[in-house]
Short mmCIF file of C-alpha atoms in Angstrom, two decimals:
data_model
loop_
_atom_site.label_atom_id
_atom_site.label_comp_id
_atom_site.label_asym_id
_atom_site.label_seq_id
_atom_site.Cartn_x
_atom_site.Cartn_y
_atom_site.Cartn_z
CA MET A 15 146.37 -29.24 19.25
CA ASN A 16 144.50 -32.37 20.30
CA ARG A 17 146.48 -32.44 23.50
CA LEU A 18 145.59 -28.82 24.27
CA LEU A 19 141.91 -29.50 23.61
CA ALA A 20 142.07 -32.60 25.82
CA CYS A 21 143.72 -30.47 28.50
CA TRP A 22 140.97 -27.83 28.27
CA ASP A 23 138.39 -30.61 28.46
CA SER A 24 139.76 -31.88 31.78
CA THR A 25 138.89 -30.51 35.20
CA LEU A 26 142.60 -29.84 35.75
CA GLY A 27 143.08 -27.99 32.48
CA LYS A 28 140.11 -25.71 33.08
CA LYS A 29 141.30 -25.01 36.59
CA ALA A 30 144.81 -24.22 35.38
CA VAL A 31 143.28 -21.76 32.89
CA MET A 32 141.29 -20.21 35.72
CA GLY A 33 144.50 -19.96 37.72
CA ALA A 34 146.52 -18.33 34.95
CA THR A 35 143.78 -15.87 34.01
CA GLY A 36 143.07 -15.21 37.67
CA LEU A 37 146.68 -14.35 38.42
CA LEU A 38 146.84 -12.04 35.39
CA MET A 39 143.70 -10.27 36.55
CA ILE A 40 145.05 -9.98 40.10
CA ALA A 41 148.26 -8.43 38.74
CA TRP A 42 146.14 -5.92 36.85
CA VAL A 43 144.01 -5.24 39.93
CA VAL A 44 147.17 -4.31 41.88
CA LEU A 45 148.06 -1.81 39.13
CA HIS A 46 144.49 -0.48 39.31
CA VAL A 47 144.81 0.06 43.08
CA ALA A 48 148.08 1.91 42.57
CA GLY A 49 146.45 4.05 39.87
CA ASN A 50 143.41 4.85 42.04
CA LEU A 51 145.56 5.98 44.92
CA GLN A 52 146.89 8.76 42.64
CA ALA A 53 143.62 10.51 43.57
CA PHE A 54 145.16 11.40 46.93
CA ARG A 55 147.83 13.40 45.12
CA GLY A 56 145.15 15.79 43.87
CA ALA A 57 143.00 16.42 40.82
CA ALA A 58 145.86 17.45 38.57
CA ALA A 59 147.96 14.37 39.32
CA PHE A 60 144.99 12.02 38.93
CA ASN A 61 143.89 13.56 35.64
CA GLY A 62 147.50 13.56 34.51
CA TYR A 63 147.65 9.81 35.17
CA SER A 64 144.36 9.31 33.35
CA GLY A 65 145.63 11.47 30.47
CA LEU A 66 148.78 9.37 30.25
CA LEU A 67 146.70 6.19 29.83
CA HIS A 68 144.36 7.71 27.26
CA GLY A 69 147.08 9.67 25.46
CA PRO A 70 150.59 8.28 24.94
CA LEU A 71 149.69 4.84 26.28
CA HIS A 72 146.43 4.54 24.34
CA GLU A 73 147.48 1.50 22.27
CA ALA A 74 148.78 -0.25 25.40
CA LEU A 75 145.46 0.50 27.12
CA ILE A 76 143.50 -1.06 24.25
CA LEU A 77 145.76 -4.12 24.26
CA MET A 78 145.40 -4.45 28.02
CA ARG A 79 141.62 -4.24 27.75
CA LEU A 80 141.60 -7.00 25.13
CA VAL A 81 143.80 -9.21 27.26
CA LEU A 82 141.60 -8.58 30.30
CA LEU A 83 138.44 -9.32 28.33
CA GLY A 84 139.99 -12.56 27.11
CA CYS A 85 141.00 -13.50 30.66
CA LEU A 86 137.53 -12.72 31.97
CA LEU A 87 135.81 -14.78 29.27
CA LEU A 88 138.07 -17.79 29.83
CA HIS A 89 137.83 -17.49 33.62
CA VAL A 90 134.03 -17.26 33.65
CA THR A 91 133.54 -19.98 31.01
CA ALA A 92 135.77 -22.42 32.86
CA SER A 93 134.15 -21.63 36.20
CA LEU A 94 130.62 -22.15 34.85
CA GLN A 95 131.58 -25.46 33.24
CA LEU A 96 133.38 -26.67 36.36
CA ALA A 97 130.55 -25.57 38.64
CA ARG A 98 128.16 -27.64 36.53
CA ARG A 99 130.41 -30.72 36.74
CA ASN A 100 130.81 -30.25 40.47
CA ARG A 101 127.07 -30.01 40.97
CA LEU A 102 126.53 -33.21 38.97
CA ALA A 103 129.25 -35.02 40.90
CA ARG A 104 127.09 -35.18 44.03
CA PRO A 105 123.46 -35.65 43.02
CA GLU A 106 122.29 -36.63 46.52
CA PRO A 107 123.32 -34.19 49.27
CA TYR A 108 124.29 -35.18 52.80
CA ALA A 109 121.74 -34.73 55.57
CA ARG A 110 124.55 -33.21 57.63
CA THR A 111 127.89 -31.67 56.66
CA GLU A 112 130.44 -30.10 58.95
CA PRO A 113 133.16 -28.29 56.96
CA GLN A 114 136.57 -28.88 58.54
CA ALA A 115 138.89 -26.72 56.46
CA ALA A 116 136.88 -24.70 53.93
CA THR A 117 137.08 -20.95 54.50
CA MET A 118 134.32 -18.40 54.06
CA ALA A 119 136.26 -17.22 51.02
CA SER A 120 136.39 -20.66 49.41
CA ARG A 121 132.73 -21.42 50.05
CA THR A 122 131.48 -18.09 48.70
CA ILE A 123 133.82 -17.90 45.73
CA ARG A 124 131.10 -18.60 43.12
CA LEU A 125 128.65 -16.17 44.67
CA GLY A 126 131.50 -13.66 44.91
CA GLY A 127 132.24 -14.24 41.23
CA TRP A 128 128.69 -13.24 40.31
CA VAL A 129 128.93 -10.16 42.54
CA LEU A 130 132.19 -9.15 40.86
CA LEU A 131 130.87 -9.77 37.35
CA THR A 132 127.86 -7.57 38.06
CA PHE A 133 130.13 -4.98 39.65
CA VAL A 134 132.49 -4.89 36.67
CA VAL A 135 129.61 -4.16 34.28
CA LEU A 136 128.15 -1.43 36.51
CA HIS A 137 131.58 0.00 37.26
CA LEU A 138 132.40 0.35 33.55
CA LEU A 139 129.03 2.01 32.88
CA HIS A 140 129.66 4.28 35.86
CA LEU A 141 133.23 5.50 35.60
CA THR A 142 134.52 4.42 32.17
CA THR A 143 131.63 5.15 29.79
CA GLY A 144 129.45 7.19 32.14
CA GLN A 145 125.96 5.94 31.17
CA ILE A 146 124.91 5.53 34.80
CA HIS A 147 126.94 8.46 36.10
CA PRO A 148 125.01 11.57 37.27
CA ASP A 149 127.43 14.09 35.73
CA PHE A 150 130.03 12.39 33.52
CA VAL A 151 132.67 14.74 32.07
CA GLU A 152 134.92 13.26 29.38
CA ALA A 153 138.63 13.63 30.26
CA ASP A 154 137.99 14.77 33.84
CA ALA A 155 138.52 11.47 35.66
CA TYR A 156 138.93 13.14 39.06
CA HIS A 157 135.59 14.93 38.78
CA ASN A 158 133.88 11.72 37.64
CA LEU A 159 135.40 9.80 40.55
CA VAL A 160 134.46 12.28 43.27
CA VAL A 161 130.98 13.07 41.96
CA GLY A 162 130.25 9.41 41.18
CA LEU A 163 131.23 8.17 44.60
CA ALA A 164 129.54 11.01 46.48
CA GLN A 165 126.23 9.17 46.03
CA PRO A 166 125.88 6.98 49.13
CA LEU A 167 124.23 4.14 47.19
CA ALA A 168 127.06 3.97 44.66
CA ALA A 169 129.68 4.18 47.41
CA ALA A 170 127.96 1.37 49.34
CA GLY A 171 127.91 -0.76 46.19
CA TYR A 172 131.63 -0.21 45.72
CA LEU A 173 132.36 -1.09 49.34
CA VAL A 174 130.37 -4.35 49.11
CA ALA A 175 132.08 -5.27 45.84
CA MET A 176 135.48 -4.62 47.39
CA VAL A 177 134.75 -7.08 50.20
CA SER A 178 133.97 -9.56 47.43
CA ILE A 179 137.21 -8.87 45.61
CA GLY A 180 139.16 -9.19 48.84
CA LEU A 181 137.67 -12.62 49.53
CA HIS A 182 138.16 -13.65 45.89
CA VAL A 183 141.83 -12.68 46.02
CA TYR A 184 142.30 -14.35 49.43
CA HIS A 185 141.22 -17.71 48.01
CA GLY A 186 142.12 -17.14 44.37
CA ALA A 187 145.68 -15.86 44.65
CA TRP A 188 146.58 -18.84 46.81
CA SER A 189 144.67 -21.51 44.90
CA SER A 190 145.67 -20.21 41.43
CA TRP A 191 149.29 -20.74 42.31
CA ARG A 192 148.45 -24.30 43.31
CA SER A 193 146.28 -24.99 40.24
CA LEU A 194 149.26 -24.07 38.08
CA GLY A 195 151.35 -26.60 39.97
CA LEU A 196 153.72 -23.88 41.15
CA ALA A 197 153.23 -24.34 44.91
CA GLN A 198 156.13 -25.96 46.71
CA GLY A 199 155.64 -28.40 49.56
CA SER A 200 154.72 -26.95 52.92
CA SER A 201 154.09 -28.36 56.35
CA ARG A 202 151.00 -26.14 56.62
CA PRO A 203 149.64 -26.03 53.07
CA LEU A 204 146.44 -24.17 54.00
CA GLU A 205 148.34 -21.12 55.23
CA ARG A 206 148.67 -18.28 52.74
CA PRO A 207 150.34 -15.18 54.17
CA LEU A 208 151.07 -13.68 50.72
CA ALA A 209 147.53 -14.11 49.44
CA ALA A 210 146.15 -12.71 52.70
CA ALA A 211 148.40 -9.66 52.46
CA LEU A 212 147.44 -9.16 48.83
CA ALA A 213 143.73 -9.46 49.66
CA VAL A 214 143.97 -6.87 52.44
CA LEU A 215 146.01 -4.55 50.21
CA VAL A 216 143.46 -4.73 47.39
CA TRP A 217 140.45 -4.44 49.69
CA LEU A 218 141.81 -1.51 51.70
CA GLY A 219 143.39 0.21 48.70
CA PHE A 220 140.15 0.21 46.73
CA SER A 221 137.85 0.88 49.70
CA LEU A 222 139.87 3.92 50.76
CA ILE A 223 138.62 5.93 47.74
CA PRO A 224 134.82 5.80 48.36
CA VAL A 225 135.42 6.24 52.10
CA ALA A 226 137.63 9.27 51.46
CA VAL A 227 135.00 10.78 49.14
CA LEU A 228 132.20 10.20 51.68
CA LEU A 229 134.31 11.74 54.46
CA GLY A 230 135.11 14.72 52.26
CA TRP A 231 138.85 14.06 52.08
CA LEU A 232 138.61 14.09 48.30
CA GLU A 233 136.56 16.83 46.70
CA MET B 27 126.68 -44.99 77.40
CA ASN B 28 123.62 -44.44 75.18
CA LEU B 29 123.46 -43.03 71.68
CA THR B 30 120.73 -42.08 69.25
CA LEU B 31 121.61 -43.02 65.69
CA TYR B 32 120.19 -41.83 62.40
CA VAL B 33 121.41 -44.36 59.85
CA TRP B 34 120.96 -44.24 56.07
CA ARG B 35 118.97 -47.32 55.05
CA GLN B 36 118.63 -48.21 51.40
CA ALA B 37 117.64 -51.72 50.33
CA SER B 38 119.40 -51.66 46.96
CA ALA B 39 121.09 -49.41 44.43
CA ALA B 40 117.79 -48.90 42.63
CA SER B 41 115.55 -48.21 45.62
CA ALA B 42 115.11 -44.94 47.48
CA GLY B 43 116.75 -44.58 50.87
CA ARG B 44 115.99 -42.70 54.08
CA LEU B 45 117.45 -42.06 57.51
CA SER B 46 116.18 -44.49 60.18
CA ARG B 47 116.39 -43.81 63.89
CA TYR B 48 117.90 -46.38 66.25
CA GLU B 49 118.48 -46.18 69.99
CA ALA B 50 121.68 -47.90 71.10
CA ALA B 51 121.87 -48.49 74.86
CA ASP B 52 124.44 -49.81 77.36
CA LEU B 53 127.44 -49.20 75.13
CA SER B 54 131.04 -49.21 76.28
CA PRO B 55 133.03 -46.05 75.47
CA ASP B 56 135.89 -48.37 74.44
CA MET B 57 133.86 -49.91 71.63
CA SER B 58 134.97 -49.01 68.14
CA PHE B 59 132.48 -47.30 65.87
CA LEU B 60 132.09 -50.46 63.81
CA GLU B 61 131.44 -52.48 66.97
CA LEU B 62 128.62 -50.06 67.70
CA LEU B 63 127.10 -51.02 64.36
CA ASP B 64 127.77 -54.72 65.11
CA VAL B 65 125.81 -54.40 68.36
CA VAL B 66 122.92 -52.63 66.65
CA ASN B 67 122.97 -55.28 63.92
CA GLU B 68 122.78 -58.15 66.43
CA ARG B 69 119.66 -56.61 67.87
CA LEU B 70 118.16 -55.99 64.42
CA THR B 71 118.87 -59.60 63.44
CA ARG B 72 117.20 -60.90 66.62
CA GLN B 73 114.18 -58.74 65.81
CA GLY B 74 114.06 -60.22 62.33
CA GLU B 75 115.04 -56.96 60.62
CA ALA B 76 117.74 -56.61 57.96
CA PRO B 77 121.07 -55.62 59.55
CA ILE B 78 122.76 -52.38 58.50
CA ALA B 79 125.18 -53.12 55.66
CA PHE B 80 128.57 -51.43 55.95
CA ASP B 81 132.04 -52.07 54.52
CA HIS B 82 134.86 -53.22 56.78
CA ASP B 83 137.81 -55.56 56.68
CA CYS B 84 141.00 -55.21 58.72
CA ARG B 85 139.59 -52.91 61.45
CA GLU B 86 143.17 -51.75 61.98
CA GLY B 87 142.98 -48.56 59.94
CA ILE B 88 145.16 -49.85 57.13
CA CYS B 89 142.92 -51.47 54.49
CA GLY B 90 140.67 -48.62 53.43
CA SER B 91 137.50 -50.70 53.41
CA CYS B 92 135.53 -48.85 56.04
CA GLY B 93 134.34 -45.33 55.69
CA LEU B 94 131.27 -43.54 56.99
CA MET B 95 130.09 -39.98 57.03
CA ILE B 96 129.64 -39.43 60.77
CA ASN B 97 127.80 -36.25 61.78
CA GLY B 98 128.82 -34.67 58.49
CA VAL B 99 132.52 -35.51 58.84
CA ALA B 100 134.19 -38.25 56.81
CA HIS B 101 135.49 -40.94 59.21
CA GLY B 102 134.09 -38.95 62.14
CA PRO B 103 135.49 -36.38 64.54
CA LEU B 104 138.93 -37.82 65.22
CA LYS B 105 141.70 -36.58 62.89
CA ALA B 106 143.92 -39.01 60.97
CA THR B 107 141.67 -41.92 61.87
CA ALA B 108 139.65 -44.34 59.79
CA THR B 109 136.13 -45.19 61.00
CA CYS B 110 137.27 -48.55 62.42
CA GLN B 111 139.81 -46.84 64.69
CA LEU B 112 137.29 -44.34 66.00
CA HIS B 113 135.95 -45.21 69.44
CA LEU B 114 132.78 -44.21 71.22
CA ARG B 115 134.83 -42.25 73.76
CA SER B 116 135.05 -39.59 71.05
CA PHE B 117 131.31 -38.95 71.57
CA ARG B 118 129.27 -37.57 74.46
CA ASP B 119 126.95 -39.94 76.30
CA GLY B 120 123.45 -39.36 74.93
CA ALA B 121 124.73 -37.86 71.68
CA THR B 122 122.83 -38.04 68.40
CA ILE B 123 124.91 -39.36 65.51
CA TYR B 124 124.05 -39.17 61.82
CA ILE B 125 125.62 -42.00 59.81
CA GLU B 126 125.56 -41.66 56.03
CA PRO B 127 127.36 -43.36 53.15
CA TRP B 128 130.00 -41.58 51.03
CA ARG B 129 128.00 -39.54 48.55
CA ALA B 130 129.20 -39.08 44.98
CA ARG B 131 127.82 -39.87 41.56
CA ALA B 132 130.94 -41.97 40.98
CA PHE B 133 130.32 -43.88 44.25
CA PRO B 134 126.76 -45.22 43.87
CA VAL B 135 125.18 -46.64 47.02
CA LEU B 136 124.83 -50.41 46.74
CA ARG B 137 123.05 -50.94 50.03
CA ASP B 138 122.69 -48.89 53.25
CA LEU B 139 126.20 -47.58 53.95
CA VAL B 140 128.03 -49.59 51.28
CA VAL B 141 129.09 -47.72 48.15
CA ASP B 142 130.68 -48.99 44.95
CA ARG B 143 134.24 -47.63 44.87
CA THR B 144 135.41 -49.50 41.77
CA ALA B 145 135.80 -46.09 40.11
CA PHE B 146 139.07 -45.87 42.09
CA ASP B 147 140.19 -49.23 40.66
CA ARG B 148 139.56 -47.97 37.13
CA ILE B 149 141.61 -44.82 37.85
CA ILE B 150 144.49 -47.04 38.99
CA ALA B 151 144.09 -49.28 35.94
CA ALA B 152 144.41 -46.18 33.74
CA GLY B 153 148.04 -45.68 34.77
CA GLY B 154 148.70 -46.18 38.46
CA PHE B 155 151.32 -48.87 37.94
CA VAL B 156 154.93 -49.32 36.84
CA GLY B 157 156.36 -51.64 34.24
CA VAL B 158 158.89 -54.08 35.70
CA SER B 159 161.13 -56.75 34.23
CA THR B 160 159.99 -60.22 35.03
CA GLY B 161 162.51 -62.93 35.84
CA SER B 162 164.89 -63.04 38.76
CA ALA B 163 164.51 -60.50 41.51
CA PRO B 164 166.74 -57.41 41.09
CA ASP B 165 169.54 -56.78 43.57
CA ALA B 166 168.41 -54.76 46.56
CA ASN B 167 169.11 -51.03 46.20
CA SER B 168 170.21 -51.49 42.58
CA LEU B 169 168.21 -48.34 41.80
CA PRO B 170 169.41 -45.56 44.09
CA VAL B 171 166.61 -43.41 45.54
CA PRO B 172 167.43 -40.29 47.55
CA LYS B 173 166.19 -40.63 51.12
CA THR B 174 164.12 -37.42 50.93
CA ASP B 175 162.37 -38.67 47.78
CA ALA B 176 161.71 -42.06 49.32
CA ASP B 177 160.22 -40.46 52.43
CA LEU B 178 158.08 -38.07 50.41
CA ALA B 179 156.87 -40.85 48.10
CA MET B 180 155.90 -42.85 51.17
CA ASP B 181 153.75 -39.96 52.42
CA ALA B 182 151.58 -40.35 49.31
CA ALA B 183 151.91 -44.12 49.06
CA GLN B 184 150.14 -44.34 52.44
CA CYS B 185 146.84 -43.71 50.65
CA ILE B 186 144.55 -46.65 51.40
CA GLY B 187 141.94 -45.64 48.83
CA CYS B 188 139.12 -45.33 51.37
CA GLY B 189 137.41 -42.52 49.47
CA ALA B 190 137.12 -40.09 52.39
CA CYS B 191 138.63 -37.35 50.20
CA VAL B 192 135.77 -37.73 47.72
CA ALA B 193 133.21 -37.93 50.51
CA ALA B 194 134.48 -34.81 52.27
CA CYS B 195 134.96 -32.71 49.14
CA PRO B 196 132.07 -30.31 48.47
CA ASN B 197 132.58 -31.16 44.77
CA ALA B 198 132.94 -34.94 45.28
CA SER B 199 136.35 -34.62 43.66
CA ALA B 200 138.83 -37.50 43.59
CA MET B 201 141.82 -35.21 43.20
CA LEU B 202 143.60 -36.14 46.42
CA PHE B 203 143.34 -39.86 45.68
CA THR B 204 144.51 -39.46 42.08
CA ALA B 205 147.25 -37.03 43.11
CA ALA B 206 148.59 -39.44 45.73
CA LYS B 207 148.57 -42.34 43.28
CA VAL B 208 150.27 -40.31 40.54
CA GLY B 209 152.60 -38.54 42.95
CA HIS B 210 154.30 -41.39 44.76
CA LEU B 211 155.29 -43.08 41.50
CA ALA B 212 156.43 -39.79 39.96
CA LEU B 213 159.04 -39.43 42.71
CA LEU B 214 160.67 -42.81 42.14
CA PRO B 215 162.96 -43.92 39.29
CA GLN B 216 160.69 -46.90 38.63
CA GLY B 217 157.82 -44.51 37.90
CA GLN B 218 159.58 -42.40 35.25
CA PRO B 219 158.96 -44.34 31.99
CA GLU B 220 155.17 -44.04 32.23
CA ARG B 221 155.16 -40.77 34.16
CA MET B 222 153.53 -38.50 31.54
CA ARG B 223 151.11 -41.11 30.25
CA ARG B 224 150.18 -41.92 33.83
CA ALA B 225 149.21 -38.32 34.65
CA LEU B 226 147.18 -37.97 31.45
CA GLY B 227 145.51 -41.37 31.69
CA MET B 228 144.55 -41.25 35.34
CA VAL B 229 143.19 -37.70 35.13
CA GLN B 230 141.17 -38.62 32.05
CA GLN B 231 139.69 -41.63 33.85
CA MET B 232 139.01 -39.57 36.98
CA ASP B 233 137.00 -37.09 34.92
CA ALA B 234 135.23 -39.85 32.99
CA GLU B 235 134.03 -41.40 36.25
CA GLY B 236 132.09 -38.23 37.03
CA PHE B 237 134.07 -36.92 39.99
CA GLY B 238 134.04 -33.15 40.43
CA GLY B 239 136.99 -30.77 40.20
CA CYS B 240 139.24 -29.33 42.88
CA THR B 241 138.34 -25.92 44.29
CA TRP B 242 140.98 -26.02 47.03
CA HIS B 243 138.71 -26.10 50.05
CA GLY B 244 141.19 -28.41 51.76
CA GLU B 245 138.42 -30.68 53.11
CA CYS B 246 140.03 -33.81 51.60
CA MET B 247 143.26 -33.33 53.54
CA GLU B 248 141.39 -32.87 56.82
CA ALA B 249 139.33 -36.01 56.21
CA CYS B 250 142.22 -38.21 55.06
CA PRO B 251 143.00 -40.90 57.66
CA LYS B 252 146.57 -40.90 56.37
CA GLU B 253 146.89 -37.09 56.42
CA ILE B 254 147.90 -36.85 52.78
CA SER B 255 148.59 -33.21 51.98
CA ILE B 256 146.91 -31.12 49.30
CA ASP B 257 150.46 -30.33 48.17
CA TRP B 258 150.12 -33.58 46.19
CA ILE B 259 147.33 -32.00 44.19
CA ALA B 260 149.68 -29.16 43.21
CA ARG B 261 152.18 -31.82 42.12
CA LEU B 262 149.48 -33.54 40.06
CA TYR B 263 148.74 -30.23 38.31
CA ARG B 264 152.46 -29.85 37.60
CA ASP B 265 152.74 -33.31 36.03
CA TYR B 266 149.47 -32.96 34.14
CA ILE B 267 150.33 -29.56 32.68
CA ARG B 268 153.79 -30.80 31.74
CA ALA B 269 152.36 -33.93 30.16
CA SER B 270 149.81 -31.87 28.21
CA ALA B 271 152.57 -29.62 26.91
CA THR B 272 154.87 -32.46 25.79
CA ARG B 273 154.48 -35.57 23.69
CA PRO B 274 153.94 -38.24 26.32
CA GLU B 275 154.59 -41.15 23.94
CA ARG B 276 157.96 -39.77 22.93
CA VAL B 277 158.95 -39.00 26.51
CA ALA B 278 158.08 -42.55 27.50
CA VAL B 279 160.13 -44.04 24.67
CA GLU B 280 163.10 -41.80 25.32
CA VAL B 281 163.21 -42.67 29.01
CA ALA B 282 162.78 -46.38 28.29
CA LEU B 283 165.66 -46.33 25.80
#
């Protein structure tokens, strides 16, 4: 127990926790994309999928939500604590810095984290509980989706958040693997074809829905 | 050639510092970067001003003493090169160059461009060594080491401890240094008895010194004059996680027996 606490106390331990929780959340996000794309099969199929989750798979859904909440809490706690340590580690900034390897994704990952956290809260209030939805109908997920995303402001918010999640996955999927010590040696360690493919898949997969609603493909 | 320099001047650890402007004229493009500072210092000394303090020793790129933040890049624009092996031909005539010390809480500025890097020594003292039998020298090659392991270990053992990884890291993290020092010993049979304790001890010391954490920007690898790969950091995570999940004392005893 002491060893685990000491591990959590270290910068490496916290980062490994961020990596493990991050990968779990990415795995879930891929399932979420697959689920969303059921909308293209029509209202009946999409509501059938939603009914499956809320009916026969209800207990699994609750368990999954608990696991996700736990992941999110650990991920955010570790990131806030690490960000504080990192800030303190360089009290006096350089007059000039010229990044040589850092990507846009790596440098905006904290900002992106805040964007995603805000998005998750709004998204749940919008399409899961319906408090900020204009016409929320319980058990009609397809209606909620199409009506909710028909508002240009909401759709724009989703599209911005999906850029954030794409960037987060681009850096996170790659770095999580490394923070868990799973990466094997490579002659070009900064390259990440898998993470890039995953990021594009998630970004495009999610963004397709609001775009399709705005273009009238889904109604 | 002529250069305009903005150099960080700070009289002591306790005093405040600032960037001072110096014009350096009639320079040879074949001068090393440290020779540029030597020339400026000769003029400052003649004028009765305090010369710019900077660390240097071998000037052959192998000791790790020198290290300057040059125009926002650790060790300057040339890849895989320590400051002493950088020459003025890497700059345009008439260029403006900002010269700053490594900046990290764990590397306090002592004077001008000289920082205290003893934090690295304390990380090494926390486990970056192997126990050996004293007495007569062992027979050569009495411990077989696979060639691939020996080569790989050498990649990390090249670390000269200059601190460029810390300087370049947006988080002032010492992960690349610690990873190289843990990693090369972890690959060799001589490094096995203390392997788990080493990973735990050196990481603990690294954190205690106030270095930041790794966020995988990759800046350290680009700055490293010995081109040590961030793959070593992944290896450090592997050893550290394994050590945290096992009983390091018992592992050490078992291997020693």
